[in-house]
Coordinates of C-alpha atoms in Angstrom, one line a residue:
Chain A
M1 CA -51.7 12.2 52.7
V2 CA -49.0 10.5 54.8
M3 CA -45.8 11.7 53.0
T4 CA -45.4 15.4 52.9
T5 CA -42.9 18.0 51.8
H6 CA -41.4 20.4 54.3
E7 CA -43.5 23.2 52.9
E8 CA -46.7 21.2 53.5
K9 CA -45.6 20.4 57.1
M10 CA -44.9 24.0 57.9
R11 CA -48.3 25.0 56.5
T12 CA -49.9 23.1 59.4
V13 CA -48.2 25.2 62.1
R14 CA -49.7 28.4 63.5
F15 CA -47.4 31.3 64.1
R16 CA -48.1 34.7 65.5
V17 CA -45.2 36.7 64.1
A18 CA -43.6 39.3 66.5
A19 CA -42.4 42.6 65.1
T20 CA -38.8 42.0 66.1
P21 CA -36.7 38.9 65.6
H22 CA -35.9 36.9 68.7
I23 CA -32.9 35.2 66.9
V24 CA -30.1 37.2 65.4
V25 CA -27.4 35.6 63.3
N26 CA -24.1 37.5 63.0
S27 CA -23.3 36.6 59.4
D28 CA -19.8 38.1 59.7
I29 CA -18.8 35.3 62.1
C30 CA -20.4 32.7 59.8
R31 CA -18.4 34.1 56.9
A32 CA -15.2 34.5 58.8
S33 CA -14.9 31.2 60.6
C34 CA -17.6 28.7 59.9
S35 CA -17.2 26.0 57.3
I36 CA -19.8 23.5 58.5
H37 CA -23.0 25.6 58.7
A38 CA -24.7 23.1 61.0
C39 CA -27.7 25.4 61.5
V40 CA -28.7 24.8 57.8
Y41 CA -29.1 21.1 58.3
V42 CA -30.4 20.8 61.9
C43 CA -33.1 23.4 61.9
P44 CA -36.5 21.5 61.9
A45 CA -38.1 24.5 60.3
N46 CA -35.4 24.9 57.7
L47 CA -35.0 28.6 58.4
F48 CA -31.3 29.1 57.7
V49 CA -30.2 29.7 54.1
P50 CA -26.5 29.6 53.2
L51 CA -25.4 32.6 51.0
D52 CA -22.9 32.4 48.2
D53 CA -20.5 34.6 50.2
G54 CA -20.5 32.2 53.2
G55 CA -22.9 34.2 55.2
I56 CA -26.3 32.9 56.6
L57 CA -29.7 34.3 55.9
F58 CA -32.1 33.7 58.7
N59 CA -35.9 34.0 58.8
Y60 CA -37.3 34.1 62.4
E61 CA -41.0 34.1 61.4
Q62 CA -41.6 30.4 61.4
C63 CA -39.4 29.4 64.3
F64 CA -40.3 26.6 66.7
E65 CA -38.2 28.2 69.4
C66 CA -36.6 24.8 70.0
G67 CA -33.0 26.1 70.5
T68 CA -31.4 23.5 68.3
C69 CA -29.5 26.0 66.1
Y70 CA -28.0 27.6 69.2
I71 CA -26.8 24.2 70.5
A72 CA -25.5 23.1 67.1
C73 CA -23.7 26.3 66.3
N74 CA -20.0 25.9 67.1
Q75 CA -19.1 29.5 66.4
E76 CA -18.9 31.5 69.5
G77 CA -21.6 34.2 69.4
A78 CA -22.8 33.7 65.8
I79 CA -26.3 33.0 67.0
R80 CA -27.9 35.1 69.8
W81 CA -31.4 34.1 70.9
S82 CA -34.1 34.6 73.4
Y83 CA -37.8 33.9 73.4
P84 CA -40.2 36.0 71.4
D85 CA -42.5 38.4 73.3
G86 CA -45.2 36.8 75.3
G87 CA -48.0 35.3 73.2
Y88 CA -46.0 35.6 70.0
G89 CA -44.2 32.9 68.0
V90 CA -45.3 29.4 67.6
T91 CA -48.6 28.2 69.0
F92 CA -49.0 24.4 68.9
R93 CA -52.6 23.1 69.0
E94 CA -52.3 19.4 68.6
S95 CA -48.8 18.2 69.4
Chain S
M1 CA -55.1 39.6 86.7
S2 CA -53.0 42.6 85.7
V3 CA -49.3 42.8 86.6
A4 CA -50.1 46.1 88.4
T5 CA -52.2 44.4 91.0
A6 CA -49.2 42.0 91.4
S7 CA -47.1 44.7 92.9
E8 CA -47.5 43.0 96.2
V9 CA -45.2 40.1 97.1
F10 CA -46.1 36.5 96.1
D11 CA -45.1 33.6 98.2
V12 CA -44.1 31.6 95.2
I13 CA -43.6 32.5 91.6
V14 CA -43.5 29.6 89.2
V15 CA -42.0 30.2 85.8
G16 CA -43.5 27.9 83.1
A17 CA -46.9 26.3 83.1
G18 CA -45.8 22.8 81.9
P19 CA -46.2 19.6 83.9
A20 CA -43.5 20.7 86.5
G21 CA -44.7 24.2 86.9
S22 CA -48.5 23.6 87.0
T23 CA -48.0 20.7 89.6
A24 CA -45.8 22.9 91.7
A25 CA -48.3 25.8 91.6
L26 CA -51.2 23.5 92.4
L27 CA -49.6 22.1 95.5
C28 CA -48.4 25.5 96.7
A29 CA -51.8 27.0 96.2
R30 CA -53.5 24.2 98.1
A31 CA -51.1 24.8 101.0
G32 CA -52.6 28.3 101.1
L33 CA -49.7 30.1 99.6
K34 CA -50.1 33.1 97.3
V35 CA -48.9 31.7 93.9
L36 CA -48.2 33.3 90.5
L37 CA -47.8 30.9 87.6
L38 CA -46.2 32.5 84.5
E39 CA -46.5 31.1 81.0
R40 CA -44.9 32.7 77.9
G41 CA -47.3 31.0 75.5
E42 CA -50.8 32.3 74.5
Y43 CA -52.0 29.4 76.7
P44 CA -50.3 26.7 78.7
G45 CA -49.1 24.0 76.4
A46 CA -48.8 26.3 73.3
K47 CA -45.0 25.9 73.3
N48 CA -44.9 22.3 74.5
V49 CA -44.2 19.2 72.6
S50 CA -43.5 15.6 73.6
G51 CA -44.6 12.1 72.3
A52 CA -46.6 12.3 74.5
A53 CA -46.6 9.1 76.6
F54 CA -47.4 10.1 80.2
Y55 CA -46.5 7.5 82.7
G56 CA -47.3 9.6 85.8
S57 CA -51.0 8.7 86.2
A58 CA -50.5 7.4 89.8
I59 CA -48.6 10.5 90.8
L60 CA -51.3 12.8 89.5
N61 CA -54.0 10.6 91.0
E62 CA -52.6 11.5 94.5
L63 CA -53.4 15.2 93.7
I64 CA -56.6 14.8 91.6
P65 CA -58.4 11.5 92.3
N66 CA -59.6 9.9 89.0
W67 CA -58.1 12.8 87.1
W68 CA -58.5 10.9 83.7
E69 CA -62.2 11.2 84.0
Q70 CA -62.0 15.0 83.5
A71 CA -58.7 15.5 81.7
P72 CA -58.2 15.5 77.9
V73 CA -56.5 12.1 77.5
E74 CA -56.3 10.2 74.3
R75 CA -55.9 6.5 75.2
Y76 CA -54.4 4.5 78.1
I77 CA -51.3 2.5 77.3
C78 CA -51.7 -1.2 77.7
R79 CA -49.3 -2.3 75.0
R80 CA -45.7 -1.4 74.2
D81 CA -43.7 -2.5 71.2
I82 CA -40.0 -1.9 71.2
A83 CA -38.4 -2.7 67.8
F84 CA -34.8 -3.1 66.6
M85 CA -34.7 -2.1 62.9
S86 CA -32.5 -2.5 59.9
S87 CA -33.5 -0.9 56.6
T88 CA -35.6 -4.0 55.6
T89 CA -36.3 -5.8 58.9
S90 CA -37.9 -5.2 62.3
V91 CA -37.4 -7.4 65.4
A92 CA -39.7 -6.4 68.2
L93 CA -40.5 -7.0 71.8
D94 CA -44.3 -6.9 72.0
F95 CA -45.7 -6.2 75.5
H96 CA -49.4 -6.6 76.0
C97 CA -50.6 -6.3 79.6
A98 CA -54.2 -6.5 81.0
A99 CA -53.0 -6.7 84.6
E100 CA -54.6 -4.6 87.2
G101 CA -53.4 -1.0 87.1
Y102 CA -52.7 -1.2 83.4
T103 CA -56.2 -1.6 82.0
T104 CA -57.9 -0.5 85.2
P105 CA -57.5 2.7 87.3
P106 CA -55.2 4.4 88.0
Y107 CA -53.8 3.1 84.6
N108 CA -50.0 2.8 84.1
G109 CA -49.8 5.4 81.4
F110 CA -51.8 7.6 79.0
I111 CA -51.1 9.1 75.6
V112 CA -51.9 12.8 75.7
L113 CA -51.6 15.8 73.4
R114 CA -49.7 18.5 75.2
P115 CA -51.5 21.7 74.2
R116 CA -54.7 20.2 75.5
F117 CA -53.3 18.3 78.6
D118 CA -51.0 21.1 79.8
R119 CA -53.8 23.6 79.5
W120 CA -56.1 21.4 81.6
L121 CA -53.4 20.9 84.2
A122 CA -52.7 24.6 84.5
A123 CA -56.5 25.2 85.0
Q124 CA -56.4 22.8 87.9
A125 CA -53.6 25.0 89.5
E126 CA -55.8 28.0 88.9
A127 CA -58.8 26.3 90.4
A128 CA -56.7 25.6 93.5
G129 CA -56.1 29.4 93.8
A130 CA -52.9 30.1 91.8
F131 CA -52.9 33.2 89.6
L132 CA -52.1 32.2 86.0
L133 CA -50.6 34.9 83.7
T134 CA -50.2 33.8 80.1
S135 CA -48.3 35.6 77.3
A136 CA -45.6 36.5 79.9
V137 CA -42.0 35.9 79.1
V138 CA -39.6 36.1 82.0
D139 CA -36.3 37.6 81.0
D140 CA -34.4 37.5 84.3
V141 CA -34.7 37.2 88.0
L142 CA -34.7 40.2 90.4
R143 CA -31.8 40.0 92.8
E144 CA -31.1 41.7 96.1
N145 CA -27.8 41.1 98.0
G146 CA -27.2 38.2 95.8
R147 CA -30.6 36.6 96.6
V148 CA -33.3 35.9 94.1
V149 CA -36.3 38.0 95.2
G150 CA -38.6 37.8 92.1
V151 CA -38.7 37.9 88.3
R152 CA -38.6 40.4 85.5
V153 CA -41.4 39.9 83.0
R154 CA -40.9 41.5 79.6
R155 CA -43.5 44.2 79.7
E156 CA -44.0 47.6 81.5
Q157 CA -43.9 47.4 85.2
G158 CA -42.9 43.7 84.8
E159 CA -40.9 43.4 88.1
I160 CA -42.7 41.0 90.3
R161 CA -41.5 40.1 93.7
G162 CA -41.7 36.6 95.2
K163 CA -40.2 34.9 98.2
V164 CA -39.4 31.7 96.3
V165 CA -39.0 31.4 92.5
I166 CA -39.4 27.9 91.0
A167 CA -37.9 27.8 87.5
C168 CA -39.8 25.3 85.4
D169 CA -38.9 27.0 82.1
G170 CA -38.0 24.0 80.1
V171 CA -35.0 22.4 78.4
N172 CA -33.5 25.8 77.4
S173 CA -33.9 27.2 80.9
F174 CA -32.7 30.8 80.4
L175 CA -33.4 31.4 84.1
A176 CA -31.1 28.6 85.5
K177 CA -28.4 29.9 83.2
K178 CA -28.9 33.5 84.1
V179 CA -28.5 32.7 87.8
G180 CA -25.5 30.5 87.2
L181 CA -27.1 27.3 88.3
Q182 CA -26.8 25.7 84.8
R183 CA -24.0 25.7 82.3
E184 CA -24.3 25.8 78.5
F185 CA -25.1 22.4 77.0
H186 CA -23.1 20.5 74.4
A187 CA -24.6 19.2 71.2
H188 CA -24.1 15.5 72.3
E189 CA -26.3 16.1 75.5
L190 CA -29.4 17.1 73.7
S191 CA -31.6 15.4 71.1
L192 CA -34.0 17.0 68.7
G193 CA -37.5 15.5 68.3
V194 CA -39.5 16.2 65.2
K195 CA -43.1 15.1 65.3
E196 CA -46.3 14.8 63.3
V197 CA -49.9 14.4 64.4
L198 CA -51.7 12.5 61.6
G199 CA -55.4 12.3 61.7
L200 CA -57.0 8.8 61.3
D201 CA -60.5 7.5 61.9
P202 CA -60.8 5.9 65.3
A203 CA -62.4 2.8 63.9
I204 CA -59.4 2.3 61.6
I205 CA -57.0 2.9 64.5
E206 CA -58.8 0.2 66.6
D207 CA -58.9 -2.3 63.7
R208 CA -55.4 -1.7 62.5
F209 CA -53.7 -1.7 66.0
R210 CA -56.1 -4.4 67.5
L211 CA -57.3 -2.1 70.2
S212 CA -60.7 -2.0 72.0
G213 CA -62.3 1.1 73.3
D214 CA -59.8 3.4 75.0
E215 CA -56.8 1.1 74.7
G216 CA -53.7 2.5 73.2
I217 CA -50.3 1.3 72.1
A218 CA -46.8 2.9 72.2
Y219 CA -44.2 1.8 69.6
E220 CA -40.6 2.7 70.1
Y221 CA -37.9 2.1 67.4
L222 CA -34.2 1.8 67.5
G223 CA -31.6 1.3 64.8
A224 CA -31.6 2.1 61.1
I225 CA -34.9 3.9 61.4
T226 CA -32.7 7.0 62.0
E227 CA -30.1 5.8 59.5
D228 CA -26.7 6.5 61.0
V229 CA -27.9 9.3 63.3
H230 CA -28.0 8.4 67.0
G231 CA -31.6 8.4 68.1
G232 CA -34.8 6.6 67.7
A233 CA -38.4 6.9 66.7
F234 CA -41.9 6.5 68.2
L235 CA -45.5 6.0 67.2
Y236 CA -48.4 6.4 69.6
T237 CA -52.1 6.0 69.0
N238 CA -54.3 8.9 69.9
R239 CA -58.1 8.8 69.9
D240 CA -58.5 9.9 66.3
S241 CA -54.9 10.5 65.2
L242 CA -51.4 9.1 65.4
S243 CA -48.5 10.9 67.0
L244 CA -45.2 9.9 65.5
G245 CA -41.7 11.3 65.5
V246 CA -38.0 10.9 65.1
I247 CA -35.5 11.8 67.8
G248 CA -31.9 12.5 66.8
Q249 CA -28.9 13.5 69.0
V250 CA -28.0 17.1 67.9
S251 CA -24.2 16.4 67.5
S252 CA -25.0 13.3 65.5
L253 CA -27.4 15.2 63.1
V254 CA -24.6 17.8 62.6
E255 CA -21.9 15.2 61.9
R256 CA -24.0 13.3 59.4
R257 CA -25.5 16.5 57.9
K258 CA -29.0 15.0 58.1
R259 CA -32.2 17.1 58.0
P260 CA -34.5 15.9 60.8
Y261 CA -37.7 16.2 58.8
E262 CA -36.2 14.0 56.0
L263 CA -35.5 11.3 58.6
L264 CA -39.2 11.6 59.6
E265 CA -40.3 11.0 56.0
R266 CA -38.0 7.9 55.8
F267 CA -39.4 6.6 59.0
K268 CA -43.0 6.7 57.7
A269 CA -41.8 5.0 54.5
H270 CA -40.1 2.0 56.3
P271 CA -41.8 -1.3 55.4
A272 CA -42.7 -2.0 59.0
V273 CA -44.2 1.5 59.6
A274 CA -45.8 2.4 56.3
P275 CA -48.9 0.1 56.7
L276 CA -49.5 1.5 60.2
V277 CA -49.7 5.1 58.9
R278 CA -51.5 4.4 55.6
G279 CA -54.3 6.9 54.8
A280 CA -53.5 9.2 57.7
K281 CA -53.5 12.9 57.1
L282 CA -51.1 15.5 58.5
R283 CA -52.7 17.8 61.1
E284 CA -49.6 19.4 62.7
Y285 CA -45.9 19.3 62.5
S286 CA -43.7 20.2 65.6
A287 CA -40.3 20.1 67.1
H288 CA -38.7 20.3 70.5
L289 CA -35.3 19.6 72.2
I290 CA -35.0 16.8 74.8
P291 CA -32.5 16.9 77.7
E292 CA -31.5 13.3 77.1
S293 CA -28.3 13.1 79.2
G294 CA -30.2 13.1 82.5
W295 CA -28.0 13.0 85.5
T296 CA -24.9 14.5 83.8
M297 CA -26.8 17.7 82.9
K298 CA -28.4 18.2 86.3
P299 CA -27.8 21.8 87.4
T300 CA -27.2 23.1 90.9
L301 CA -30.8 22.6 91.9
Y302 CA -31.3 25.6 94.2
T303 CA -29.8 28.9 95.3
D304 CA -30.9 31.7 97.6
G305 CA -34.6 32.2 96.8
M306 CA -34.8 29.9 93.7
L307 CA -35.3 26.2 92.8
V308 CA -35.1 24.5 89.4
A309 CA -37.5 21.6 88.3
G310 CA -38.6 19.6 85.3
D311 CA -36.7 19.7 82.0
A312 CA -35.0 22.8 83.2
A313 CA -33.3 20.5 85.7
G314 CA -32.6 17.8 83.1
F315 CA -35.2 15.5 84.7
C316 CA -35.9 13.5 81.6
L317 CA -35.0 9.8 81.6
A318 CA -34.0 8.6 78.2
A319 CA -32.7 5.1 79.1
G320 CA -33.8 3.0 76.1
L321 CA -36.4 0.9 78.0
Y322 CA -37.7 4.2 79.5
L323 CA -38.5 7.4 77.8
E324 CA -40.1 9.5 80.5
G325 CA -40.2 13.2 81.2
M326 CA -43.7 14.3 82.2
N327 CA -43.8 12.1 85.3
Y328 CA -40.4 13.3 86.6
A329 CA -41.4 16.9 85.8
M330 CA -44.4 16.4 88.1
Q331 CA -42.4 14.6 90.8
S332 CA -39.7 17.3 90.8
G333 CA -42.4 20.0 90.7
L334 CA -44.0 18.5 93.8
A335 CA -40.6 18.2 95.5
A336 CA -39.9 21.9 94.7
A337 CA -43.4 22.8 96.0
E338 CA -42.9 20.9 99.3
T339 CA -39.6 22.7 99.7
A340 CA -41.1 26.1 99.0
I341 CA -44.0 25.4 101.4
D342 CA -41.5 24.5 104.2
A343 CA -39.5 27.7 103.5
C344 CA -42.6 29.9 103.6
R345 CA -43.7 28.3 106.9
R346 CA -40.3 29.0 108.4
E347 CA -40.0 32.3 106.6
R348 CA -36.5 31.4 105.5
Y349 CA -35.5 31.5 101.9
S350 CA -31.7 31.1 101.8
A351 CA -30.0 28.3 99.8
R352 CA -29.5 26.5 103.1
A353 CA -33.2 26.8 103.9
L354 CA -34.0 25.4 100.5
S355 CA -31.6 22.5 100.7
G356 CA -34.4 20.3 101.8
Y357 CA -35.2 20.0 98.1
R358 CA -32.6 17.2 97.8
K359 CA -34.4 15.2 100.5
H360 CA -37.8 15.8 98.8
L361 CA -36.4 14.8 95.4
K362 CA -35.2 11.6 97.0
Q363 CA -38.5 10.9 98.7
R364 CA -40.3 11.4 95.4
N365 CA -37.8 9.0 93.7
V366 CA -36.5 11.5 91.3
S367 CA -32.8 11.6 92.2
T368 CA -32.8 7.9 93.1
D369 CA -34.0 7.0 89.6
F370 CA -31.7 9.3 87.7
R371 CA -28.8 8.2 89.8
A372 CA -29.6 4.5 89.3
Y373 CA -29.8 4.9 85.5
R374 CA -27.0 7.5 85.2
H375 CA -25.0 5.2 82.8
A376 CA -27.9 4.4 80.5
P377 CA -28.2 7.5 78.3
A378 CA -24.6 7.3 77.2
F379 CA -24.9 3.6 76.4
V380 CA -28.2 4.1 74.5
N381 CA -26.6 6.8 72.4
S382 CA -23.4 4.8 71.8
A383 CA -22.5 4.1 68.2
R384 CA -22.5 0.4 68.6
L385 CA -25.9 0.1 70.2
Q386 CA -27.3 2.7 67.7
N387 CA -25.9 1.4 64.4
L388 CA -24.4 -2.0 64.9
Y389 CA -26.4 -4.2 67.2
P390 CA -29.9 -3.6 65.7
E391 CA -28.4 -4.5 62.3
V392 CA -26.8 -7.7 63.8
V393 CA -30.1 -8.7 65.5
A394 CA -32.1 -8.0 62.4
S395 CA -29.7 -9.8 60.1
G396 CA -29.4 -12.8 62.5
M397 CA -33.2 -13.2 62.6
E398 CA -33.4 -12.9 58.8
Q399 CA -31.0 -15.8 58.5
L400 CA -32.6 -17.8 61.2
F401 CA -36.0 -17.7 59.6
R402 CA -34.9 -17.9 56.0
V403 CA -35.9 -21.2 54.3
D404 CA -34.2 -21.7 51.0
G405 CA -33.4 -25.4 50.8
S406 CA -29.9 -25.1 52.2
A407 CA -29.0 -26.8 55.5
K408 CA -30.3 -25.1 58.6
R409 CA -27.6 -23.7 60.9
K410 CA -27.8 -23.9 64.6
I411 CA -27.4 -20.7 66.7
L412 CA -23.7 -21.0 67.5
P413 CA -22.4 -21.3 64.0
L414 CA -24.8 -18.5 63.0
A415 CA -23.5 -16.3 65.8
R416 CA -19.9 -17.0 64.7
Q417 CA -20.7 -16.1 61.2
L418 CA -22.4 -12.9 62.3
M419 CA -19.4 -12.0 64.4
R420 CA -17.2 -12.4 61.3
Q421 CA -19.6 -10.6 59.1
Y422 CA -19.8 -7.5 61.4
Q423 CA -16.3 -7.8 62.7
L424 CA -17.4 -8.2 66.3
K425 CA -14.6 -8.9 68.7
P426 CA -15.2 -10.9 71.8
G427 CA -13.5 -8.3 73.9
E428 CA -15.8 -5.5 72.6
L429 CA -18.9 -7.7 73.2
L430 CA -17.8 -8.3 76.7
R431 CA -17.2 -4.6 77.3
D432 CA -20.7 -3.8 75.9
G433 CA -22.1 -6.6 78.0
Y434 CA -20.6 -4.9 81.0
Q435 CA -22.1 -1.6 79.9
V436 CA -25.6 -3.2 79.9
V437 CA -25.0 -4.7 83.3
R438 CA -23.8 -1.4 84.7
A439 CA -26.6 0.6 83.1
Y440 CA -29.5 -1.7 83.8
L441 CA -28.9 -4.6 86.2
W442 CA -28.1 -3.1 89.5

């Protein structure tokens, strides 16, 4: 079908999940000084979940490694990222 | 090749096997240099996403004559359709060209799928003699006396020495930042593209889009297609699928609190788009950042022992009429290779010895194009061009073509009414007119 939910989109993408996360969110900073939570909206993989206490829960396993969260985050140092180990992470086949 | 056998010194280490890196590696290897091409993905192209319209056929043809006969290409582009959209209406410029060089070799442009095309291109560099090492993330450069003398790959004994390092590690270029050549980017300088590849029968594609054989069409959309987010959308015909996507400026997505994949769904549901994608089935969803600000995000392009090329150097021309990255990646990769070849010949690798990169970028028309269109990206992403003018054009055409028994109005009274309706002031129109002139006319 043409119209798809986000879950259906994500099911078409192949990931080889690394043992350690390549993105780390310092939720203390999110709680202390972020009110906009830009990461929650802009992430194309929808990996950032806002918590009731103002923190952010992050799941690195289905990350496109695009860097948008890092660029959008206006809180100094809340998101630290690098690339996953070689051969791990997203593997596009068609795009 | 194991990294252990790489303990010797390479002439050139290229980081990233995208269009910039593979082209640079290919040219250096052909010049007889010892070249290492490093790629963090499982295979070249595994991490790469773009539309992908590739307008660099003639450039690649210089390196590999009749390359399209052996490369995985989808369709050649002989039609382009640029549309201004409101929520109900589309006003398009339809360009169909059968002139020589468009529908005949070397072809003006091709639609490609990056995981396949990039993989093929890296294999050409390998065939020319470059060593390709995949699944290799480069975390940092090696430095001696302030000079770059190699790279550190994330694995045991990952220190590899090279006389010249060419960083083609993409829009997020960790290397250019580590070395201090590039600053951190702002959210208004980058756009996020989200894309889908939708499978569709080739016969349906050819009928629906009025294409014969290997012909292809590239649609680009501006205006309400991204609602109030600054950006645009595209739809390209592949052989047996469609590539379509939405591009949104990151700062604008944040301000409007819009989820990119929801914009993608709305794009497919637009009355002008829905009939084009009907019956197609999702094969893959993807996302990537685009360095849309061009000239203003250009890093310092070289330092002692290192050069930067491709998206890592911001060489992506997003100027409304043009949306080109792969060709400039290749042109800058070639310029970097020419500089590295000179340096190796003279055995001098200082920043001064590499300063010829500027000249090569000019000769390859990279810096000239980016300089000429330096005002275009800001204009293309301005609020008025994004949200106001497409709406005015669409509404104007709606009124011009509407027949409902009332008296027909001529253009001038209609224009006056539109100016009142959208509160357009003559001074602002003049100013925007000047922006167009400055961005595009000379």
